Coordinates of C-alpha atoms and ligand atoms in Angstrom, one line a residue:
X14 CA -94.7 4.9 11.7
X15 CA -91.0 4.4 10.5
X16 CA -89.2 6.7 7.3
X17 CA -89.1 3.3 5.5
X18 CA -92.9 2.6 5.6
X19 CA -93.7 6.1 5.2
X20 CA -91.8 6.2 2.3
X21 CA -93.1 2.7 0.7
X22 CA -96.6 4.4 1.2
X23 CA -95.6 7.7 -0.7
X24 CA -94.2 5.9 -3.7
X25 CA -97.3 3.9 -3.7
X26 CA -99.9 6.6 -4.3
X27 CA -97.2 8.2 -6.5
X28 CA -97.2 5.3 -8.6
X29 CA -100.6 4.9 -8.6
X30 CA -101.1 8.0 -9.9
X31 CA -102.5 10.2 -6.3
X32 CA -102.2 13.1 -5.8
X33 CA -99.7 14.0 -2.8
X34 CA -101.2 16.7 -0.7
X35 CA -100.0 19.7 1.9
X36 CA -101.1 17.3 5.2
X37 CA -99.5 13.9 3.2
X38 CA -96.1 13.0 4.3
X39 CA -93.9 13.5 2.0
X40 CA -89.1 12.8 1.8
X41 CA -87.7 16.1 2.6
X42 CA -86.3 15.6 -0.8
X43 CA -89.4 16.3 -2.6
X44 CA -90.7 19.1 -0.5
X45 CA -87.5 20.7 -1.3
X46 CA -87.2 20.2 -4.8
X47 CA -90.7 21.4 -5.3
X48 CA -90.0 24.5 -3.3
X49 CA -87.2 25.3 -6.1
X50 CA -89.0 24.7 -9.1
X51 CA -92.1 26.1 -7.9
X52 CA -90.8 29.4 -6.8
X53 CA -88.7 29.4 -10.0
X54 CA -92.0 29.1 -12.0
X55 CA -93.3 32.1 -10.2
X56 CA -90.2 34.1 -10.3
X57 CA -90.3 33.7 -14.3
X58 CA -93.6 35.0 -14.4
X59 CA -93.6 38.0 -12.3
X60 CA -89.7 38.8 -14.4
X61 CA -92.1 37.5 -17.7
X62 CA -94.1 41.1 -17.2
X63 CA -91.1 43.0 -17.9
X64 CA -90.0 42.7 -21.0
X65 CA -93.8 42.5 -22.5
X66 CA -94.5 46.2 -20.1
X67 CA -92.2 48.7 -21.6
X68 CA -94.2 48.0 -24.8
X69 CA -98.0 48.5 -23.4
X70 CA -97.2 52.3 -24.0
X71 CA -96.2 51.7 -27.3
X72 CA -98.5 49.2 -28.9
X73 CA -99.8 49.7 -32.5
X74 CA -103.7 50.6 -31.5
X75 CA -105.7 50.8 -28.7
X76 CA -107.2 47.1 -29.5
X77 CA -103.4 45.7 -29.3
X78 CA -102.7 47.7 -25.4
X79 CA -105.8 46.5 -24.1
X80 CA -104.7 42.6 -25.1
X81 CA -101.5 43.5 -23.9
X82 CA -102.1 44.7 -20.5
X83 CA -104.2 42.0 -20.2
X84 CA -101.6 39.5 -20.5
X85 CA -99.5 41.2 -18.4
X86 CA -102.0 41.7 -15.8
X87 CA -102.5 37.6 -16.0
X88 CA -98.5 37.2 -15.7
X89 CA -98.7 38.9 -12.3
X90 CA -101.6 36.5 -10.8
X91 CA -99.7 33.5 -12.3
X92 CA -97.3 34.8 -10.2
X93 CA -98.7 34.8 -7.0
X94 CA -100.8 31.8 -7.7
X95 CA -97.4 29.8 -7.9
X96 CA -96.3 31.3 -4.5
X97 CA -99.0 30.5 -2.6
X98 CA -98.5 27.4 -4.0
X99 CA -95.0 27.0 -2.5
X100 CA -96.4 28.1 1.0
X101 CA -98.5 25.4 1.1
X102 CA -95.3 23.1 1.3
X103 CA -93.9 25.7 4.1
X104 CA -92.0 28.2 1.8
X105 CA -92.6 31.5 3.1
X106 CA -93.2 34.9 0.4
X107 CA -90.5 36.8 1.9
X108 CA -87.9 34.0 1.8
X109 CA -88.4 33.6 -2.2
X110 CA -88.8 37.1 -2.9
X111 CA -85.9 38.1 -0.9
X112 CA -83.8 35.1 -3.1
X113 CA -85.2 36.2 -6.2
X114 CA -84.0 40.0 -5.6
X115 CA -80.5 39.1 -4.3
X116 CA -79.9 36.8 -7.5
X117 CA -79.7 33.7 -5.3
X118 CA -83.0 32.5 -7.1
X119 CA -83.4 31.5 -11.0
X120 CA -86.0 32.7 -13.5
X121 CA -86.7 31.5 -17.1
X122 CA -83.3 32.4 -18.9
X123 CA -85.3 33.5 -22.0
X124 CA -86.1 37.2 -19.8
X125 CA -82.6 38.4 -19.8
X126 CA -83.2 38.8 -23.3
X127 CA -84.3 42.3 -25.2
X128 CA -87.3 42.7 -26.4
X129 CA -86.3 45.2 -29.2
X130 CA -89.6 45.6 -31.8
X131 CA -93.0 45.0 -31.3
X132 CA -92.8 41.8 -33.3
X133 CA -91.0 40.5 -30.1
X134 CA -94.4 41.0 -28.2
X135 CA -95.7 38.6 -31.1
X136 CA -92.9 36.0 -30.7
X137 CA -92.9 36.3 -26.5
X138 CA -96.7 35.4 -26.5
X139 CA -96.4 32.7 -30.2
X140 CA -93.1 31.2 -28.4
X141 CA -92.3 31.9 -24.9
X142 CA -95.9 31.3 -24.0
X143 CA -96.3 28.3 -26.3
X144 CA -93.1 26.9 -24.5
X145 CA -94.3 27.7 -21.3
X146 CA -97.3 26.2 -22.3
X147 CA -96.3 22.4 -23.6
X148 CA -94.2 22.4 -20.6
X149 CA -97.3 23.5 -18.3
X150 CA -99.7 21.1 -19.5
X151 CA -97.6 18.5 -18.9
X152 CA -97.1 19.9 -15.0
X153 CA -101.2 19.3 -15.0
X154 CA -100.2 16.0 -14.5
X155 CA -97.9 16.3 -11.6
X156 CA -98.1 14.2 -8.7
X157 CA -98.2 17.6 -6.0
X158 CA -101.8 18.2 -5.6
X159 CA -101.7 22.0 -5.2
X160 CA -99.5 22.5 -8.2
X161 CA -101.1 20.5 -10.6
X162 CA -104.6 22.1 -10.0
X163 CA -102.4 25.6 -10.1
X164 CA -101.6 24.2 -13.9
X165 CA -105.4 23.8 -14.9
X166 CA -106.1 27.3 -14.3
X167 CA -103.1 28.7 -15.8
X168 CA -102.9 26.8 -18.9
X169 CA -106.2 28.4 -20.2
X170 CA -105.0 31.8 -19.7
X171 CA -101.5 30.9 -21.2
X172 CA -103.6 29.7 -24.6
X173 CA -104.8 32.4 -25.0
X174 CA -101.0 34.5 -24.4
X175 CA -100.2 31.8 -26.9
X176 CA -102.8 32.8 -29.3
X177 CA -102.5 36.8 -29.3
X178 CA -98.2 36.2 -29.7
X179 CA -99.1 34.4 -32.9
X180 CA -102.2 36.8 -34.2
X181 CA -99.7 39.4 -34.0
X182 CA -97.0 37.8 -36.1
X183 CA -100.1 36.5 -38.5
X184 CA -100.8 40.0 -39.1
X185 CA -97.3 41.3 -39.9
X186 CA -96.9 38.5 -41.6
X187 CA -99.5 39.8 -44.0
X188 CA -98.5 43.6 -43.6
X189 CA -95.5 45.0 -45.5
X190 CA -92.1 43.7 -46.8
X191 CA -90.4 45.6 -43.9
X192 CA -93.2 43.9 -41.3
X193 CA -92.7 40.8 -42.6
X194 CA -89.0 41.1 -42.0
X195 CA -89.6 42.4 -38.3
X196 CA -91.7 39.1 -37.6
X197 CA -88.6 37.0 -39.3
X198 CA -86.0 38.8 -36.9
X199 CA -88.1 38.4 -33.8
X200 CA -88.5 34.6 -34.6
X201 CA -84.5 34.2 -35.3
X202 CA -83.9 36.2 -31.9
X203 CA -86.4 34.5 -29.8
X204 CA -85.9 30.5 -31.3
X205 CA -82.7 29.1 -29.7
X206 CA -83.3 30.9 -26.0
X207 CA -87.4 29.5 -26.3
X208 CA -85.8 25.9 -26.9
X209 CA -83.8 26.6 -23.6
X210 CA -86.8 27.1 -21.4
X211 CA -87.4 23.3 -21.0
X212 CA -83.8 23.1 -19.3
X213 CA -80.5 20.8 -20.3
X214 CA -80.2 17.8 -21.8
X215 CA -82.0 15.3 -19.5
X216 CA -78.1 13.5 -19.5
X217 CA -77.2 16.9 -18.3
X218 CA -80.1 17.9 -16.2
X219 CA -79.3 17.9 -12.3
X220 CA -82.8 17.4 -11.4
X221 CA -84.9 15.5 -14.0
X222 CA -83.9 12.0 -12.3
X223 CA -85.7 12.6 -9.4
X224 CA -88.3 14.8 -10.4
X225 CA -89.3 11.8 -12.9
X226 CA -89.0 9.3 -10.1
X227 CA -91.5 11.0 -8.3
X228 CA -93.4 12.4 -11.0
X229 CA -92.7 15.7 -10.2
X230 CA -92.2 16.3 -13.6
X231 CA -93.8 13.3 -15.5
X232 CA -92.0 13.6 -19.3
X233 CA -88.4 14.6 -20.0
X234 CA -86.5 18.1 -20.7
X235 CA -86.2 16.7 -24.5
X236 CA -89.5 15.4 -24.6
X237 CA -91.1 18.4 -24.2
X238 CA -88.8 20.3 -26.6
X239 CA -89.5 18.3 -29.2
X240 CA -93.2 18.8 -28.5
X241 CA -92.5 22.6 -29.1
X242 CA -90.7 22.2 -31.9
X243 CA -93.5 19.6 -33.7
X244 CA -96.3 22.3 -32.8
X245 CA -94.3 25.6 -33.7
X246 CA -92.2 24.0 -37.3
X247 CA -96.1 23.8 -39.0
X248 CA -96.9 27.4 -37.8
X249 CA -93.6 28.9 -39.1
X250 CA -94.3 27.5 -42.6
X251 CA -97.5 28.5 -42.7
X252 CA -97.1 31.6 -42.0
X253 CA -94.5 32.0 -45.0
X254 CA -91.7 32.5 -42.5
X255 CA -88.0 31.3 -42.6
X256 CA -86.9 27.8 -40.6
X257 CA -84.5 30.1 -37.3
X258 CA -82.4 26.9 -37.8
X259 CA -80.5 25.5 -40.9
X260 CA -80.3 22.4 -39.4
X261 CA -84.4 22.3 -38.0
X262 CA -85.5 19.3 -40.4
X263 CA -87.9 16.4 -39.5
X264 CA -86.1 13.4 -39.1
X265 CA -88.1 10.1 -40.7
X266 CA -86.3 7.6 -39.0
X267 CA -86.1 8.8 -35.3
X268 CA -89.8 10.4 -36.0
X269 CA -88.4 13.7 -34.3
X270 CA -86.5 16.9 -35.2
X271 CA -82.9 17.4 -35.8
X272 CA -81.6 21.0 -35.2
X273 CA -78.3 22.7 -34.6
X274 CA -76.5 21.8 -31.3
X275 CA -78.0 24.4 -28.3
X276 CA -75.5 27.0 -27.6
X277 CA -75.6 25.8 -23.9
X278 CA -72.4 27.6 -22.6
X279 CA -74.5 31.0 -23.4
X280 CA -77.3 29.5 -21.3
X281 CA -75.1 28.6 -18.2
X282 CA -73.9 31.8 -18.9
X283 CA -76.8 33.5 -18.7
X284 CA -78.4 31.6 -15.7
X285 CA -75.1 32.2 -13.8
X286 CA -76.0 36.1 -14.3
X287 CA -74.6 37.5 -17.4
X288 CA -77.2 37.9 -19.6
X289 CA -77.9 40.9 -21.9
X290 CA -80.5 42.4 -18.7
X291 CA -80.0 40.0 -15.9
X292 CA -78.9 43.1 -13.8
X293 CA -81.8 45.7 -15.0
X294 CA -84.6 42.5 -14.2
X295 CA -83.5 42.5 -11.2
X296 CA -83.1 46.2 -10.4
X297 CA -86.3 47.1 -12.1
X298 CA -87.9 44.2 -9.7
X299 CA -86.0 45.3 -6.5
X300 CA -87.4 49.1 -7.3
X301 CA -91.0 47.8 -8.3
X302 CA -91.1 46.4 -4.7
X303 CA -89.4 49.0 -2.7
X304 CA -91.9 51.5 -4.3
X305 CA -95.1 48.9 -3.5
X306 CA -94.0 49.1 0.3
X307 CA -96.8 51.3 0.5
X308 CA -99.5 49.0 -0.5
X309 CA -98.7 46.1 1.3
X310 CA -98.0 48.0 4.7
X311 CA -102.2 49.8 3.6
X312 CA -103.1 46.5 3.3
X313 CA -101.5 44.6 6.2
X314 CA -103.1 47.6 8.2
X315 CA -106.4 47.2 7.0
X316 CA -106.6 43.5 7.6
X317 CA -105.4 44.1 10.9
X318 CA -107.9 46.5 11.9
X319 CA -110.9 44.4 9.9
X320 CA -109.6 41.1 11.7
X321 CA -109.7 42.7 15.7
X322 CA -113.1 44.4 14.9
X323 CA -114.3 40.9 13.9
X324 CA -113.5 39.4 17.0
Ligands
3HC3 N1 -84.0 29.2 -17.2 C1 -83.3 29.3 -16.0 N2 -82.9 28.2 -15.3 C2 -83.1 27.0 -15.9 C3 -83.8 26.8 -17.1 C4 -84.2 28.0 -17.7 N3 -84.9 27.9 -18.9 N4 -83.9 25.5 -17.3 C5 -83.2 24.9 -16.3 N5 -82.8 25.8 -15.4 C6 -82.0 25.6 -14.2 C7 -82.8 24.8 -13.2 O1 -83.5 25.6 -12.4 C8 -81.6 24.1 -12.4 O2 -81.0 25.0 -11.6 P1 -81.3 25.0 -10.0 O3 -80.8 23.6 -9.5 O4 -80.5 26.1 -9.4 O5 -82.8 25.2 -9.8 C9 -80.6 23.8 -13.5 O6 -80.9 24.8 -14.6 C10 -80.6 22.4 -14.1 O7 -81.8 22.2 -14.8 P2 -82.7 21.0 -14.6 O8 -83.3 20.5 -15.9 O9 -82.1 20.0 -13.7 O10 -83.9 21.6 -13.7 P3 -85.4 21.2 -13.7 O11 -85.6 19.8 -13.5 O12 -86.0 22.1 -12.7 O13 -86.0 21.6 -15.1 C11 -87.5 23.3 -15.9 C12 -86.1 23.0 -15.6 C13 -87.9 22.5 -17.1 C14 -87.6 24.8 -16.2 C15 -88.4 22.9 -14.7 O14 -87.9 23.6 -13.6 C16 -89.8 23.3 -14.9 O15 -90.6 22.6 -15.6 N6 -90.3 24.3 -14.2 C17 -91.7 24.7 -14.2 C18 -92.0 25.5 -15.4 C19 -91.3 26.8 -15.4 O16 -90.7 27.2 -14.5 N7 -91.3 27.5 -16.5 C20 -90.6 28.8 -16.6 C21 -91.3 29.6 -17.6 S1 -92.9 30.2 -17.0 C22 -93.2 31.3 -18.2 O17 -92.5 31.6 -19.0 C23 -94.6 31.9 -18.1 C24 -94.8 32.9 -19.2 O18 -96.2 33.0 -19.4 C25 -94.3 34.2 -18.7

C-alpha cells in the first residue's frame, strides 16, 4: 500500500481515538519522537532515585526509611517499564543508556537540583511526583498503545509518591517553628523548577505541535501546568504555608493562575548541562552501572545456560 494511504489510515484510528500498536504502521516521525520522550521519561526516573537515596540512611524513623525505600525501589521499575516500552518501537537498552551516560540524552531538569533537608524528600514526593503525576495521567490517554497502558500502572504507584511527599510536609507542618520553616524553604526551592517539568511554553515548545497532532501528548505544556498549580495552590494554604510566588494569584477573568514569569534561561541552562549536579547524576549513574556489570553478565549467564538446557 502507498505512504499516502498508509498514512490517511494512521490518522484515522488516531483520530478516532485507537490505540497505535508495535505491529501498526506508523510515519517514522512518530516512532522517533516517541523513542525521545519515552526514553527521556525513563531516564528521569532512574536519575529521580538519586536525589531521594542519599536520604534513605538518614530518614527521621524507621517508619519514614521503609516508605522511602519503597518509593525509590518503585522509581527504578518505572524505569525499566518505560524502556521496555521504547524497545517495543525498536529502541534498543544499550543505545539509551549509553545516550543517557554520555549526556547526549535529557532527564527531568528538576534532578540537577539539591536536595538539601529532609523536607525536600516531602516536597520531591508532594511536588515533583504530583507534577509527574498530572502530566502522567494525561499520557494515559496517549494514542501509543504500549505507553499509555505503561501510564495506568505507574500513575497508582506515583499517587501514592504523591501522597507520602505531602504526609511529610503535613507533619512538619505541624512540628516546631524551625520544621515548619524547613517545609517553607523546601517548597520555595522546589516550586519554580516543579513548574518546569511540563516543558516550554507550547509557543516555545519544539515538539508539542506534532505530538498534539498525533495525540502523542493529548493536552498542552501550559495546560497541564496550570493543572498543577490548581491542585497544589489549595494544599499550600491549607497547610498554613507561604504562596513560593508573589505573583501566584487566581485570575477571575481568564479562570487560571497568574504567576511570575519562568526563569527559562536557568532551565535551558540547566538542560544544556549546567545545573547545580548535572555532572555528579551522571557520574554517580555511570559508576552505579559500571559497578552492576556484575549482575547483568550473572544474569545473562544464567539465562543462557537455563535457555540451551530447555531446548
Ligand atoms: N527537563 C528536561 N528537558 C525538558 C523538560 C524538562 N522538564 N521539559 C522539556 N524538556 C526538553 C524536551 O525534551 C525537548 O528537548 P529534546 O528535543 O532534546 O527532547 C525540549 O526541552 C523542548 O521541550 P518540548 O516541550 O518541545 O518537549 P516535549 O514535547 O517532549 O515536552 C515533556 C516535554 C512535557 C517533559 C514531555 O516530554 C513529556 O510529557 N514527557 C513524558 C513525561 C516525563 O518525561 N516526565 C519527566 C518526569 S518523570 C518523573 O519525574 C517521575 C518521578 O516519579 C521521578
Amino acid at each position: 500500500m502507498d505512504v499516502n494511504k498508509e498514512l490517511e489510515i494512521f490518522e484515522e484510528k488516531i483520530q478516532k481515538g485507537e490505540k497505535i500498536e508495535p505491529k501498526d504502521w506508523m510515519p517514522e516521525e512518530y516512532r522517533k519522537n516517541l523513542i525521545r520522550m519515552i526514553s527521556q521519561h525513563a531516564h528521569s526516573e532512574i536519575v529521580g532515585m538519586l536525589p531521594e537515596g542519599n536520604w534513605i540512611t538518614r530518614a527521621p524513623s524507621l517508619r519514614r526509611k521503609l516508605i522511602l525505600i519503597a518509593k525509590v525501589q518503585d522509581e527504578g521499575g518505572h524505569g525499566l517499564y518505560l524502556y521496555n516500552t521504547a524497545e517495543t518501537l525498536g529502541a534498543r537498552r544499550e543505545d539509551m543508556i549509553e545516550a543517557l551516560h554520555t549526556g547526549k540524552a535529557k532527564y527531568a531538569s528538576i534532578f540537577n537540583y539539591p536536595s538539601l533537608t529532609w523536607a525536600d524528600m516531602g516536597a520531591i514526593g508532594w511536588l515533583v511526583d504530583g507534577a509527574a503525576m498530572t502530566n502522567q495521567v494525561s499520557l494515559m490517554r496517549t494514542s501509543y498503545g504500549p505507553y499509555s497502558r505503561s501510564m495506568v500502572r505507574i500513575c497508582k504507584e506515583e499517587a501514592f509518591h504523591n501522597r507520602q511527599g505531602y504526609e511529610i510536609i503535613a507533619t512538619l507542618c505541624n512540628g516546631t517553628e524551625e520544621q515548619k520553616q524547613m517545609a517553607q524553604d523546601a517548597l520555595d526551592r522546589w516550586w519554580e523548577p516543579a513548574l518546569m517539568m511540563f516543558g516550554p511554553e507550547d509557543k516555545d515548545s519544539t515538539h508539542s505541535a506534532q505530538s498534539l497532532k498525533w495525540k502523542i501528548k493529548v493536552e498542552g505544556n501550559e495546560e497541564l501546568r496550570q493543572r498543577f498549580i490548581a491542585m497544589t495552590v489549595p494544599q499550600i494554604e491549607a497547610r498554613g504555608l507561604r504562596l513560593p510566588d508573589p505573583n501566584l494569584k487566581y485570575n477571575p477573568e481568564t479562570k487560571k493562575y497568574d504567576y511570575s514569569r519562568i526563569n527559562w534561561e536557568e532551565f535551558f541552562n540547566v538542560i544544556k548541562g549546567n545545573g547545580f549536579l548535572n555532572r555528579e547524576r551522571l557520574r554517580d549513574r555511570n559508576k552505579a552501572h559500571n559497578e552492576g556489570l556484575w549482575v547483568r553478565e550473572a544474569a545473562e549467564a544464567y539465562s543462557k545456560k537455563h535457555s540451551s538446557n530447555n531446548k
